[in-house]
XYZ file of C-alpha atoms in Angstrom:
672
model
C -58.504 -147.286 -143.123
C -55.903 -150.039 -144.188
C -56.514 -153.304 -146.037
C -55.893 -156.736 -145.350
C -53.639 -158.954 -148.305
C -56.835 -161.331 -148.806
C -58.074 -162.987 -151.471
C -61.416 -162.266 -150.128
C -62.415 -158.775 -151.620
C -65.325 -158.520 -149.380
C -63.848 -159.082 -146.124
C -60.315 -157.515 -145.721
C -61.252 -154.113 -144.220
C -59.317 -153.935 -141.009
C -61.265 -151.317 -138.710
C -59.215 -148.754 -137.069
C -62.513 -146.564 -135.581
C -61.330 -143.716 -138.458
C -63.595 -142.935 -141.799
C -62.065 -142.706 -144.811
C -62.304 -142.972 -148.985
C -60.209 -145.210 -150.853
C -57.344 -143.921 -153.136
C -58.106 -143.630 -157.006
C -55.412 -143.905 -159.764
C -57.180 -141.799 -161.746
C -58.909 -138.752 -159.752
C -55.061 -137.355 -159.310
C -53.905 -139.221 -156.072
C -51.273 -141.814 -155.687
C -51.822 -144.813 -153.379
C -48.461 -145.465 -151.593
C -46.929 -148.893 -151.878
C -47.341 -151.167 -149.012
C -44.605 -151.237 -146.226
C -42.241 -154.124 -146.997
C -43.586 -157.281 -144.876
C -46.349 -155.333 -143.662
C -49.560 -157.512 -143.712
C -51.980 -154.351 -144.808
C -51.522 -151.760 -147.252
C -53.280 -149.117 -148.240
C -57.083 -149.545 -149.718
C -58.118 -148.344 -153.149
C -61.489 -146.949 -154.321
C -62.036 -149.714 -156.587
C -63.879 -150.360 -159.739
C -62.778 -150.881 -163.217
C -61.235 -147.178 -164.053
C -59.523 -147.343 -160.866
C -55.493 -148.838 -161.631
C -54.905 -149.055 -158.095
C -57.049 -151.688 -157.256
C -54.923 -154.042 -158.444
C -52.163 -152.569 -155.939
C -51.921 -154.242 -152.218
C -54.014 -154.371 -150.897
C -56.406 -155.088 -153.809
C -59.747 -154.613 -154.414
C -61.720 -151.508 -153.251
C -63.560 -149.866 -150.447
C -65.988 -147.986 -152.304
C -70.298 -148.887 -152.586
C -71.760 -146.821 -154.776
C -73.315 -150.214 -156.950
C -75.211 -153.202 -155.429
C -72.872 -155.237 -157.758
C -70.234 -157.294 -155.382
C -67.876 -157.573 -158.444
C -67.725 -153.745 -158.875
C -68.342 -152.585 -155.213
C -67.003 -156.098 -152.836
C -68.469 -153.684 -149.818
C -71.518 -153.108 -151.175
C -73.599 -154.392 -147.939
C -72.028 -151.694 -145.992
C -73.733 -148.974 -147.795
C -76.397 -148.226 -145.403
C -73.858 -148.195 -142.091
C -71.534 -146.106 -144.577
C -74.300 -143.661 -145.302
C -75.134 -143.181 -141.895
C -72.008 -143.056 -140.677
C -71.174 -139.997 -142.660
C -73.936 -138.615 -141.894
C -73.015 -138.734 -138.096
C -69.303 -137.764 -138.761
C -70.179 -134.465 -140.952
C -72.273 -133.452 -138.099
C -69.914 -134.316 -135.623
C -67.303 -132.498 -137.089
C -69.300 -129.163 -138.477
C -70.967 -129.004 -134.443
C -70.244 -131.033 -131.623
C -69.997 -129.134 -128.627
C -65.966 -129.683 -127.636
C -64.524 -130.086 -131.209
C -66.849 -128.919 -133.991
C -65.870 -126.127 -136.379
C -68.632 -123.905 -135.626
C -67.463 -123.875 -131.885
C -63.720 -122.911 -132.528
C -64.026 -120.653 -134.937
C -67.510 -119.081 -134.381
C -70.572 -118.572 -135.880
C -69.448 -115.714 -137.827
C -66.432 -117.088 -139.423
C -67.933 -120.267 -139.980
C -70.651 -118.708 -142.263
C -67.701 -117.442 -144.485
C -66.630 -119.999 -144.838
C -69.485 -121.728 -145.952
C -71.097 -118.546 -147.922
C -73.681 -119.269 -144.980
C -75.787 -116.026 -145.185
C -78.604 -115.335 -143.071
C -80.671 -112.417 -141.890
C -80.198 -110.362 -138.680
C -80.976 -112.366 -136.050
C -83.287 -109.429 -133.837
C -85.500 -109.423 -131.114
C -87.841 -106.552 -130.307
C -88.357 -105.296 -126.734
C -90.785 -103.418 -125.079
C -90.453 -101.706 -121.878
C -94.304 -100.227 -120.811
C -94.784 -98.199 -117.313
C -98.176 -96.760 -116.992
C -99.541 -97.641 -113.321
C -95.963 -97.033 -111.275
C -96.837 -100.243 -109.194
C -93.862 -102.247 -110.472
C -91.543 -99.306 -110.125
C -88.548 -101.499 -109.357
C -89.262 -104.906 -111.182
C -89.684 -103.048 -114.329
C -86.571 -100.898 -114.281
C -84.544 -104.136 -113.210
C -85.637 -105.592 -116.010
C -85.421 -102.385 -118.168
C -81.454 -102.628 -117.197
C -81.314 -106.373 -117.780
C -82.729 -105.430 -121.755
C -80.300 -102.734 -122.116
C -77.037 -104.754 -120.996
C -77.828 -107.124 -123.808
C -79.185 -104.508 -126.314
C -76.997 -103.178 -129.094
C -79.251 -99.593 -129.049
C -81.930 -98.501 -127.410
C -84.804 -95.986 -128.062
C -86.307 -93.576 -125.287
C -89.356 -92.229 -126.308
C -92.895 -90.858 -125.503
C -96.341 -91.692 -126.064
C -96.651 -89.542 -129.196
C -93.640 -90.056 -130.840
C -93.705 -94.167 -130.357
C -95.120 -93.892 -134.180
C -92.362 -92.476 -135.494
C -89.586 -94.646 -133.748
C -91.168 -97.786 -134.113
C -91.379 -96.760 -138.111
C -87.423 -95.835 -137.608
C -86.605 -99.449 -136.131
C -88.650 -101.831 -138.359
C -87.338 -99.627 -141.852
C -83.474 -100.050 -140.422
C -83.749 -103.434 -138.605
C -86.808 -105.534 -140.283
C -85.782 -103.856 -144.089
C -88.271 -105.068 -147.279
C -86.156 -105.615 -150.292
C -86.784 -104.300 -153.715
C -87.160 -107.643 -155.822
C -88.099 -108.083 -159.865
C -91.094 -110.537 -160.503
C -90.408 -110.097 -164.236
C -89.205 -108.032 -167.007
C -89.446 -108.027 -170.814
C -90.043 -106.253 -174.117
C -94.179 -105.857 -175.042
C -93.827 -105.806 -179.116
C -96.079 -105.342 -181.329
C -96.392 -108.522 -182.488
C -96.582 -110.211 -179.162
C -99.732 -111.504 -177.280
C -101.832 -108.436 -175.774
C -102.376 -110.334 -172.755
C -99.109 -111.208 -170.885
C -99.055 -112.892 -167.474
C -96.956 -112.851 -164.211
C -97.265 -114.687 -160.902
C -97.685 -113.006 -157.309
C -96.798 -114.614 -154.512
C -97.719 -114.897 -151.092
C -94.798 -112.703 -149.551
C -95.079 -109.571 -151.469
C -96.421 -106.682 -149.855
C -96.305 -104.386 -152.449
C -96.316 -104.433 -156.329
C -95.473 -102.003 -158.789
C -95.770 -102.413 -162.658
C -94.031 -99.781 -164.820
C -95.615 -99.863 -168.637
C -93.006 -97.648 -170.957
C -94.231 -95.632 -173.128
C -97.979 -96.216 -174.183
C -99.073 -93.038 -173.114
C -102.645 -92.427 -171.374
C -104.473 -93.563 -174.278
C -102.638 -96.990 -174.276
C -105.669 -98.722 -172.326
C -103.192 -101.079 -170.482
C -105.156 -102.684 -167.337
C -104.356 -105.251 -164.846
C -106.393 -107.712 -163.938
C -106.626 -110.170 -160.929
C -106.517 -113.906 -160.710
C -109.836 -114.138 -160.951
C -110.968 -112.048 -164.059
C -111.687 -108.594 -162.125
C -110.344 -105.887 -163.650
C -108.616 -103.129 -161.102
C -109.987 -100.255 -161.508
C -108.013 -97.682 -158.817
C -110.413 -96.609 -156.993
C -109.502 -97.768 -153.691
C -106.407 -96.452 -151.652
C -104.493 -99.084 -151.714
C -104.017 -98.973 -155.658
C -102.650 -96.261 -157.745
C -102.265 -95.876 -161.403
C -100.417 -92.345 -162.918
C -98.763 -91.557 -166.331
C -95.710 -89.779 -166.020
C -94.379 -86.787 -168.665
C -92.489 -90.004 -170.212
C -95.789 -91.693 -171.537
C -95.239 -94.460 -168.848
C -97.651 -96.088 -167.166
C -97.337 -96.829 -163.536
C -99.681 -98.799 -161.608
C -99.082 -99.992 -157.900
C -100.709 -102.516 -155.566
C -100.784 -102.885 -151.584
C -101.248 -106.041 -150.196
C -101.961 -108.127 -153.251
C -103.932 -111.378 -153.261
C -101.287 -113.929 -154.171
C -102.136 -115.706 -157.934
C -101.152 -115.418 -161.042
C -102.343 -111.451 -163.336
C -102.566 -110.318 -166.309
C -101.653 -107.167 -168.046
C -103.805 -106.667 -171.039
C -103.563 -103.874 -173.666
C -106.184 -102.843 -176.207
C -106.288 -105.098 -179.530
C -105.936 -101.724 -181.887
C -102.520 -100.364 -179.785
C -99.976 -99.670 -182.315
C -97.207 -99.689 -180.403
C -94.076 -101.842 -178.622
C -92.369 -100.813 -175.124
C -90.837 -102.021 -171.878
C -92.638 -103.621 -168.913
C -90.593 -104.164 -165.381
C -92.909 -105.513 -162.766
C -91.577 -105.058 -159.574
C -92.417 -105.606 -155.910
C -91.538 -105.838 -151.958
C -90.560 -108.824 -150.689
C -88.714 -110.875 -148.140
C -88.059 -113.361 -150.454
C -84.544 -112.295 -152.183
C -82.537 -113.925 -154.563
C -78.568 -113.488 -155.630
C -76.694 -115.301 -157.812
C -72.998 -116.807 -158.440
C -71.278 -118.665 -160.980
C -69.047 -121.573 -160.010
C -66.453 -123.021 -162.793
C -66.677 -126.356 -163.401
C -62.835 -127.662 -162.251
C -63.515 -129.617 -159.312
C -62.534 -127.619 -156.888
C -65.381 -124.759 -158.020
C -63.878 -121.684 -157.135
C -66.759 -118.378 -157.315
C -66.267 -116.781 -160.783
C -67.664 -113.259 -160.582
C -67.800 -111.486 -164.226
C -68.029 -112.760 -167.269
C -68.433 -116.309 -168.066
C -66.143 -118.090 -171.182
C -69.622 -118.738 -174.263
C -69.674 -121.956 -174.940
C -68.480 -123.128 -171.486
C -70.178 -125.394 -168.954
C -70.761 -123.445 -165.750
C -72.937 -124.082 -162.225
C -75.671 -121.191 -161.567
C -75.839 -121.078 -158.337
C -79.302 -119.039 -157.049
C -79.638 -119.326 -153.221
C -82.981 -117.685 -152.155
C -83.693 -116.237 -148.800
C -86.764 -116.335 -146.533
C -88.925 -118.921 -149.075
C -89.658 -120.933 -146.463
C -88.609 -124.353 -145.584
C -91.328 -126.014 -147.789
C -90.710 -123.488 -150.925
C -89.219 -125.132 -153.922
C -87.081 -124.161 -156.736
C -88.152 -125.645 -160.201
C -86.442 -123.987 -163.316
C -83.928 -121.623 -164.472
C -84.699 -119.498 -167.314
C -81.952 -118.203 -169.528
C -83.437 -114.914 -171.088
C -82.090 -112.949 -173.905
C -82.058 -108.542 -172.958
C -85.470 -108.417 -174.378
C -86.899 -110.690 -171.760
C -87.265 -113.711 -174.793
C -86.687 -117.225 -173.108
C -83.492 -118.158 -174.811
C -84.174 -122.308 -172.882
C -84.545 -123.061 -169.261
C -82.622 -125.901 -166.879
C -84.378 -127.983 -164.299
C -82.764 -126.842 -160.617
C -81.147 -129.097 -158.009
C -82.359 -128.041 -154.644
C -80.784 -128.136 -151.145
C -82.530 -126.581 -148.411
C -81.633 -125.286 -144.922
C -83.670 -123.020 -142.107
C -83.093 -120.041 -143.820
C -82.031 -120.390 -147.545
C -83.229 -122.803 -150.445
C -80.390 -122.991 -152.811
C -81.251 -124.138 -156.584
C -78.109 -125.477 -159.071
C -78.231 -125.928 -162.632
C -75.623 -126.579 -165.388
C -75.547 -125.544 -168.482
C -73.311 -124.251 -171.507
C -73.447 -120.425 -171.643
C -74.526 -118.889 -174.389
C -72.750 -116.340 -176.864
C -74.620 -113.420 -176.347
C -75.826 -111.126 -173.212
C -78.011 -112.681 -170.703
C -80.645 -112.846 -167.953
C -81.562 -115.457 -165.065
C -85.049 -115.535 -163.981
C -86.170 -118.486 -161.269
C -89.789 -120.292 -161.249
C -90.683 -122.099 -158.295
C -93.412 -122.195 -155.234
C -93.381 -120.112 -151.909
C -93.751 -121.739 -148.654
C -97.578 -121.756 -149.154
C -97.025 -123.415 -152.701
C -97.883 -120.914 -154.905
C -96.115 -119.620 -157.736
C -93.115 -117.439 -157.451
C -91.285 -115.217 -160.459
C -87.958 -113.960 -159.683
C -85.578 -112.382 -162.025
C -82.187 -111.459 -161.791
C -81.195 -107.495 -162.218
C -77.473 -108.900 -163.327
C -76.671 -109.071 -166.757
C -74.203 -111.817 -167.880
C -72.022 -111.262 -170.719
C -70.219 -114.053 -172.189
C -66.523 -113.275 -172.989
C -63.360 -114.758 -175.103
C -61.023 -114.708 -171.623
C -60.421 -118.260 -170.097
C -58.874 -117.356 -166.874
C -57.914 -120.477 -164.412
C -55.545 -120.036 -160.964
C -54.233 -122.782 -158.522
C -53.622 -122.193 -154.784
C -53.150 -123.898 -151.842
C -55.772 -125.227 -149.630
C -54.359 -123.716 -146.441
C -52.254 -120.982 -145.749
C -49.152 -120.887 -143.016
C -48.790 -117.933 -141.162
C -45.536 -115.961 -141.912
C -44.581 -118.082 -144.955
C -44.817 -116.837 -148.249
C -47.421 -118.829 -150.259
C -47.624 -118.734 -154.887
C -51.058 -118.111 -156.878
C -50.623 -119.661 -160.026
C -52.788 -118.043 -162.460
C -53.168 -118.494 -166.749
C -55.212 -116.167 -168.806
C -56.709 -117.486 -172.127
C -57.476 -115.612 -175.348
C -60.171 -117.756 -176.955
C -60.995 -115.245 -179.035
C -59.518 -113.848 -182.853
C -57.650 -110.994 -182.055
C -55.105 -110.035 -180.106
C -56.182 -108.468 -176.730
C -54.159 -107.043 -173.410
C -55.315 -107.793 -170.213
C -54.761 -106.602 -166.305
C -54.641 -109.072 -163.812
C -54.453 -107.514 -160.079
C -54.536 -109.641 -156.998
C -56.892 -108.338 -153.393
C -57.043 -109.841 -150.405
C -58.552 -109.016 -146.316
C -55.318 -109.120 -144.298
C -53.063 -107.407 -147.120
C -50.839 -110.421 -147.336
C -50.802 -109.375 -150.854
C -47.074 -109.085 -151.708
C -45.846 -106.380 -154.488
C -46.361 -106.304 -157.088
C -50.159 -106.724 -157.052
C -50.992 -106.250 -160.895
C -49.671 -107.272 -163.893
C -50.109 -107.115 -167.548
C -50.582 -109.250 -170.516
C -50.769 -109.054 -174.372
C -51.992 -112.614 -175.286
C -52.048 -113.310 -178.818
C -55.265 -114.939 -180.318
C -55.561 -118.198 -179.163
C -52.746 -118.223 -176.785
C -52.021 -118.552 -173.062
C -50.093 -116.243 -170.824
C -49.104 -117.210 -167.297
C -47.944 -115.630 -164.074
C -48.289 -115.751 -160.285
C -49.022 -113.272 -157.254
C -47.295 -113.732 -153.699
C -49.307 -113.848 -150.403
C -47.587 -114.003 -147.070
C -50.240 -113.653 -144.170
C -48.871 -112.454 -140.999
C -51.965 -112.020 -138.872
C -54.037 -114.826 -136.486
C -56.753 -114.568 -138.363
C -58.718 -117.934 -139.220
C -59.382 -117.641 -142.363
C -57.820 -115.323 -145.920
C -59.650 -114.456 -148.865
C -58.299 -112.978 -151.903
C -59.686 -112.350 -154.859
C -57.834 -112.062 -158.499
C -59.265 -109.959 -161.162
C -58.874 -109.671 -164.928
C -59.645 -106.487 -166.932
C -59.361 -105.635 -170.153
C -56.736 -103.801 -171.140
C -58.754 -101.041 -173.440
C -61.542 -100.099 -171.369
C -60.502 -101.192 -167.673
C -63.571 -103.532 -168.076
C -63.815 -106.381 -165.307
C -64.000 -109.353 -167.142
C -63.732 -112.222 -164.623
C -62.584 -112.327 -161.228
C -62.368 -115.526 -159.034
C -62.180 -115.069 -154.899
C -61.467 -118.107 -153.103
C -61.252 -118.470 -149.280
C -58.351 -120.542 -147.576
C -57.697 -121.327 -143.786
C -54.791 -120.167 -141.578
C -52.550 -122.488 -139.876
C -49.395 -122.843 -138.247
C -49.031 -126.690 -139.561
C -47.028 -127.029 -142.681
C -48.235 -130.450 -144.132
C -45.140 -132.373 -145.646
C -43.104 -131.462 -148.949
C -41.241 -133.452 -150.890
C -37.514 -131.975 -152.671
C -35.171 -133.872 -154.400
C -31.636 -132.585 -153.444
C -29.511 -134.839 -155.711
C -29.908 -137.245 -158.291
C -26.607 -139.437 -160.147
C -27.037 -141.905 -162.430
C -28.924 -141.943 -165.914
C -30.708 -144.648 -167.966
C -29.862 -144.319 -171.507
C -31.678 -146.790 -173.843
C -28.909 -149.586 -173.570
C -29.738 -149.894 -170.045
C -33.511 -150.213 -170.237
C -33.768 -153.528 -171.142
C -34.223 -156.562 -169.042
C -30.498 -157.980 -169.404
C -28.654 -155.362 -168.835
C -31.051 -152.941 -166.469
C -29.388 -154.622 -163.366
C -25.877 -153.524 -164.154
C -26.692 -149.759 -164.381
C -27.201 -147.901 -160.915
C -28.316 -144.614 -159.257
C -29.093 -142.897 -156.155
C -30.663 -139.987 -154.873
C -30.997 -137.788 -151.821
C -34.323 -136.071 -150.942
C -35.475 -133.917 -148.165
C -39.332 -134.042 -146.400
C -40.018 -130.538 -144.698
C -43.339 -130.239 -142.314
C -43.657 -128.590 -139.051
C -46.470 -129.097 -136.174
C -47.594 -132.919 -137.860
C -46.030 -135.974 -137.475
C -45.014 -138.741 -140.521
C -46.796 -141.736 -140.626
C -45.069 -143.475 -143.068
C -42.283 -142.760 -146.518
C -42.637 -145.361 -148.996
C -41.210 -146.190 -152.369
C -43.744 -146.566 -155.503
C -40.975 -149.813 -156.608
C -41.005 -151.736 -152.645
C -38.381 -153.800 -152.606
C -36.740 -153.111 -155.811
C -35.337 -149.835 -154.240
C -33.276 -149.590 -151.506
C -34.587 -146.253 -148.921
C -32.813 -145.262 -146.237
C -34.637 -143.069 -143.754
C -34.198 -141.035 -140.580
C -35.835 -141.922 -137.393
C -39.396 -140.398 -137.730
C -40.801 -141.867 -134.316
C -42.244 -138.883 -132.612
C -40.701 -136.250 -134.734
C -42.901 -132.688 -135.119
C -40.485 -130.852 -137.465
C -38.033 -131.783 -140.630
C -36.322 -131.645 -143.000
C -36.036 -135.674 -142.681
C -33.009 -137.095 -144.724
C -34.041 -139.608 -147.283
C -31.676 -141.880 -149.395
C -32.813 -143.977 -152.532
C -31.001 -146.574 -154.289
C -31.475 -148.585 -157.309
C -30.836 -149.960 -160.202
C -32.545 -149.214 -164.147
C -34.966 -151.769 -163.780
C -36.876 -149.125 -162.225
C -36.047 -145.992 -164.051
C -39.039 -144.004 -162.623
C -39.750 -144.015 -158.814
C -42.286 -141.945 -157.011
C -41.771 -141.393 -153.317
C -44.612 -140.743 -151.051
C -44.553 -139.371 -147.530
C -47.501 -139.119 -145.687
C -48.345 -137.161 -142.531
C -50.563 -138.561 -139.832
C -53.832 -136.724 -141.269
C -53.436 -138.274 -144.417
C -51.352 -135.283 -146.470
C -48.909 -136.600 -149.146
C -45.991 -134.849 -150.130
C -44.861 -136.935 -153.823
C -40.797 -136.799 -154.872
C -40.976 -138.523 -158.476
C -37.194 -139.815 -159.433
C -37.426 -139.844 -163.468
C -33.908 -141.101 -165.118
C -34.800 -142.421 -168.975
C -36.624 -139.537 -170.012
C -40.040 -141.928 -169.584
C -38.612 -144.750 -171.517
C -39.829 -148.271 -170.001
C -37.527 -151.369 -169.823
C -38.192 -153.674 -172.492
C -38.309 -157.663 -171.829
C -34.694 -159.176 -173.623
C -33.251 -162.596 -172.079
C -29.687 -162.736 -172.116
C -29.730 -165.597 -174.843
C -31.406 -162.690 -177.123
C -28.404 -160.808 -176.718
C -25.642 -163.801 -177.419
C -27.591 -164.714 -180.510
C -27.794 -161.219 -181.413
C -24.422 -160.980 -180.919
C -23.757 -164.202 -182.909
C -26.056 -162.789 -185.782
C -24.085 -159.596 -185.726
C -20.672 -161.443 -186.112
C -22.388 -163.194 -189.077
C -23.257 -160.593 -190.923
C -19.670 -158.754 -190.260
C -17.977 -161.795 -191.354
C -20.222 -162.344 -195.281
C -19.709 -158.387 -195.107
C -16.219 -158.306 -194.816
C -15.606 -161.567 -197.266
C -17.937 -159.677 -199.820
C -15.783 -157.232 -199.650
C -12.866 -158.378 -199.721
C -13.922 -160.605 -202.803
C -15.288 -157.157 -204.826
C -11.823 -155.893 -204.124
C -9.859 -158.919 -205.495
C -12.263 -158.954 -208.200
C -11.322 -155.350 -208.867
C -7.655 -155.730 -208.715
C -8.107 -159.071 -211.413
C -10.094 -156.465 -213.689
C -7.280 -153.461 -213.742
C -4.672 -156.197 -213.979
C -5.852 -157.549 -217.129
C -7.208 -154.302 -218.533
C -3.803 -153.045 -218.053
C -2.202 -156.020 -219.516
C -4.442 -155.994 -222.805
C -3.745 -152.262 -222.957
C -0.010 -152.767 -223.182
C -0.664 -155.666 -225.499
C -2.263 -153.085 -227.704
C -0.304 -150.057 -226.927
C 2.895 -152.592 -228.574
C 0.882 -153.795 -231.542
C 0.234 -149.880 -232.341
C 3.576 -149.238 -232.509
C 5.511 -151.717 -234.693
C 2.138 -151.046 -236.951
C 3.276 -147.103 -236.570
C 7.262 -148.224 -237.457
C 6.211 -150.155 -240.726
C 4.499 -147.605 -242.115
C 7.069 -145.201 -241.677
C 9.762 -147.590 -243.466
C 7.579 -147.967 -246.326
C 7.246 -144.137 -246.053
C 10.882 -143.394 -245.968
C 11.813 -146.361 -248.616
C 9.079 -144.488 -251.070
C 10.712 -141.307 -250.542
C 14.416 -142.634 -251.185
C 12.734 -144.178 -254.374
C 11.849 -140.249 -255.362
C 14.767 -138.867 -254.577
C 16.627 -141.584 -256.955
C 14.429 -140.780 -260.020
C 14.858 -137.385 -259.267
C 18.475 -137.933 -259.261
C 18.199 -139.786 -262.316
C 16.372 -137.446 -264.436
C 18.800 -134.346 -263.132
C 21.856 -136.725 -264.169
C 20.623 -137.289 -266.935
C 20.056 -133.821 -267.888
C 23.556 -133.015 -267.457
C 24.692 -135.430 -269.661
C 22.572 -134.002 -272.421
């Protein structure tokens, strides 16, 4: 759907007889930019947290609120609601184009995880008079042609045949009504609900012995004496008390023990009933893949309980978490959806850091209380497991399934990851081993290459503990098989770069880059190819009119004023291929005028001149100081030298006087 460029947000939808949802930048998709010169653009979801509402065409088409400022098209909410229901119904069940017709009921049930009891009709052909022999024979042959199995029997053996047919074709499953530990400190009276679907009730109390005084009481308070043919009470060699009732009256029953009893043990209440349940865990990741195995302690999960044959008036009220002794940890109110065969109950809660079981409370088709407990024990683990896979698989083409294993525990662990599928599509290796340190993550991938013409492909990836080979988690997923290859964008070449000096509005236009990309696709047509930078880039595209296979070559040129660009290719079914061109390492262009650069250069020049002058002055001063010091040193040296000469002369003169005196004295001595 396209929206017009109008200031009136409430009247800007251009209808093309299609249903769509608007692009929302906060939900992992990118709104394609408006084609240059076009009067329309893709519609946005709108709202304060959707940045795409500011792109052409502006505003948004959501109808989530009755407030015009948040939902400009709020007045179309009722029409959109009815149209969505009609479109969904047509998509699923329309006679000619609905996927139920195209896929067949079996594949349809597998895709949507619809589980129903087998549709069976039982026909009898009895001829006891012979008066309508030919007509009876014709009816019998017609039934045989439309029947998978035929029993021929006599009057004496018909009872055995009917028992066999009813047991195999109309089975009555065993269910757990409740299970708990009856401790010494617990009340001596415990209550449980029996609904109208239960045909046989069995209560096993372990292990008080024959003299325990454990009694069963009806909803009206009457104690069961086990004197009739439809009730039994026996004691096993293990001191276990077993009580059974056939066709019990619906209501709240009670078990009572003597107040003087000094024992504790387990109580298991089971029954034969058409009302059965099945539990699955879905991880809250958006796509909600089914998780089998151990959930992660402290993490949010959606727990689904599917109840079969409860009836259209049946309800589920609360999902109760119990520990291994049957003690209630907490309960969560459920959200319910109902179809003609199944009541589906959902509850979201954080898994506790201990083993637990699930118990469901609700009302049956007659408005009577029912309880079912799941036999599965959930064992929270410290393995966080995720997978990423395509939503469809192309026949004959390899597809990668990525996975990630995180050890959220406090010790190092070794895990083994394995893939299985229902079409032998997995390519070797099918198992990988990882040693993951505490708090660390390891990732890997598996390859699937489907070759059959099946409509769907089911695969599962399982994580096993390396030491015990115990399964901790398993994620299963179903993908549609197709021969249509959706658009994929690949960068072929990229020339140019935008360094920091080019990332300003005064200089960015001087630096240019160009890139080539290929859009590959098959079996579909491209509707448009756009650039997120719009007219700021030059986009050269091959002619795509009527083209149903690729590759299509794209050349895009731009400047460092747009260092980050997204090229989007959209096919006619709305699938988008994106190529991201990044030349600045994530840095953005800063606003700067030319005179800012000139001023900064002048300032820099002034600074340089001042710096030079300072340096020259310092050097001159240093030279002057050196010269002055040298002159003073020379003068002092001369003075010192002259002073040294005078002292020497006087010293020599003194010596001369001494010599004269000595000589005179010596002469005098000679004369004498």
